[in-house]
Short mmCIF file of C-alpha atoms in Angstrom, two decimals:
data_model
loop_
_atom_site.label_atom_id
_atom_site.label_comp_id
_atom_site.label_asym_id
_atom_site.label_seq_id
_atom_site.Cartn_x
_atom_site.Cartn_y
_atom_site.Cartn_z
CA UNK A 1 33.49 177.60 67.83
CA UNK A 2 36.64 179.46 68.42
CA UNK A 3 39.94 177.79 69.96
CA UNK A 4 40.20 176.87 73.36
CA UNK A 5 42.88 175.29 75.85
CA UNK A 6 42.13 171.70 76.94
CA UNK A 7 43.55 169.24 79.33
CA UNK A 8 43.62 165.44 78.50
CA UNK A 9 44.58 162.70 80.84
CA UNK A 10 45.32 159.45 79.62
CA UNK A 11 46.30 156.32 81.82
CA UNK A 12 50.14 155.43 82.04
CA UNK A 13 53.08 157.23 81.33
CA UNK A 14 54.25 158.32 77.71
CA UNK A 15 57.64 157.32 76.92
CA UNK A 16 59.91 159.38 74.48
CA UNK A 17 58.75 157.44 71.47
CA UNK A 18 54.83 158.04 72.26
CA UNK A 19 55.60 161.92 73.54
CA UNK A 20 57.07 162.77 70.16
CA UNK A 21 53.53 162.12 68.70
CA UNK A 22 52.37 164.91 70.89
CA UNK A 23 55.45 167.42 70.53
CA UNK A 24 52.83 170.33 69.90
CA UNK A 25 51.35 169.88 73.39
CA UNK A 26 52.70 170.17 77.06
CA UNK A 27 52.95 166.85 78.59
CA UNK A 28 53.36 166.21 82.39
CA UNK A 29 52.83 163.23 84.96
CA UNK A 30 49.49 163.57 86.57
CA UNK A 31 49.55 161.15 89.57
CA UNK A 32 51.40 157.85 89.80
CA UNK A 33 50.11 156.41 86.59
CA UNK A 34 48.76 159.07 84.27
CA UNK A 35 49.89 161.65 81.86
CA UNK A 36 48.49 164.93 81.34
CA UNK A 37 48.69 166.66 77.89
CA UNK A 38 47.51 170.20 77.48
CA UNK A 39 47.54 172.76 74.85
CA UNK A 40 45.60 175.16 72.54
CA UNK A 41 43.22 173.62 69.90
CA UNK A 42 42.11 175.83 67.11
CA UNK A 43 38.55 174.04 66.89
CA UNK A 44 36.81 170.75 67.56
CA UNK A 45 38.56 168.96 64.53
CA UNK A 46 41.86 169.65 66.04
CA UNK A 47 40.90 168.22 69.41
CA UNK A 48 39.27 165.30 67.83
CA UNK A 49 42.39 164.64 65.61
CA UNK A 50 44.33 164.29 68.80
CA UNK A 51 41.72 162.12 70.58
CA UNK A 52 41.77 159.67 67.69
CA UNK A 53 45.48 159.72 67.75
CA UNK A 54 45.24 158.54 71.40
CA UNK A 55 43.02 155.87 70.51
CA UNK A 56 45.21 154.47 67.46
CA UNK A 57 47.98 154.43 69.83
CA UNK A 58 46.01 152.16 72.20
CA UNK A 59 46.11 154.79 75.04
CA UNK A 60 42.98 154.92 77.74
CA UNK A 61 41.44 158.23 77.82
CA UNK A 62 40.85 159.39 81.59
CA UNK A 63 39.49 162.69 81.08
CA UNK A 64 39.21 165.74 78.87
CA UNK A 65 38.46 169.17 80.31
CA UNK A 66 38.10 172.45 78.33
CA UNK A 67 39.90 175.20 80.64
CA UNK A 68 38.44 178.67 81.09
CA UNK A 69 40.02 181.50 79.21
CA UNK A 70 42.66 183.63 81.38
CA UNK A 71 43.67 186.37 79.01
CA UNK A 72 46.19 186.59 76.38
CA UNK A 73 49.56 184.79 77.19
CA UNK A 74 53.09 186.44 76.27
CA UNK A 75 54.20 183.03 74.83
CA UNK A 76 51.76 182.37 72.09
CA UNK A 77 49.31 185.40 71.95
CA UNK A 78 46.29 183.05 72.43
CA UNK A 79 43.67 183.08 74.98
CA UNK A 80 44.21 180.85 77.94
CA UNK A 81 47.48 179.15 79.31
CA UNK A 82 50.62 178.82 77.28
CA UNK A 83 50.83 175.45 75.57
CA UNK A 84 51.12 173.74 72.41
CA UNK A 85 49.10 174.51 69.16
CA UNK A 86 47.21 171.09 68.88
CA UNK A 87 45.97 172.30 65.66
CA UNK A 88 46.79 170.85 62.20
CA UNK A 89 47.82 167.41 63.08
CA UNK A 90 45.70 164.28 63.17
#
C-alpha cells in the first residue's frame, strides 16, 4: 500500500502535553468533547504506530477514516490534504 491521509477522532480534548506526542499531525477540536488528528501516513505501520500511541496514553478512539486523494499539495508534495507526516514515529 502507498501512503494516504487519515482522520482519527478521539474522545476528549488533548492538552498541550498530550498534543506534543502528535506534533507531526494536525490537531483540532471535533465537537464539544472530541479531538480530530489528521495527517499523512506513509504506510499501515505508521498508522498503527499512532493508534498504538493513542491507546498507550489511555485515549478512547472514536473513528479512523482514510481520506480520498485530492491531488498534490503545495505544502508537502504528497497526495491529499496538507498535514503532518505521521510516519516514522510510534
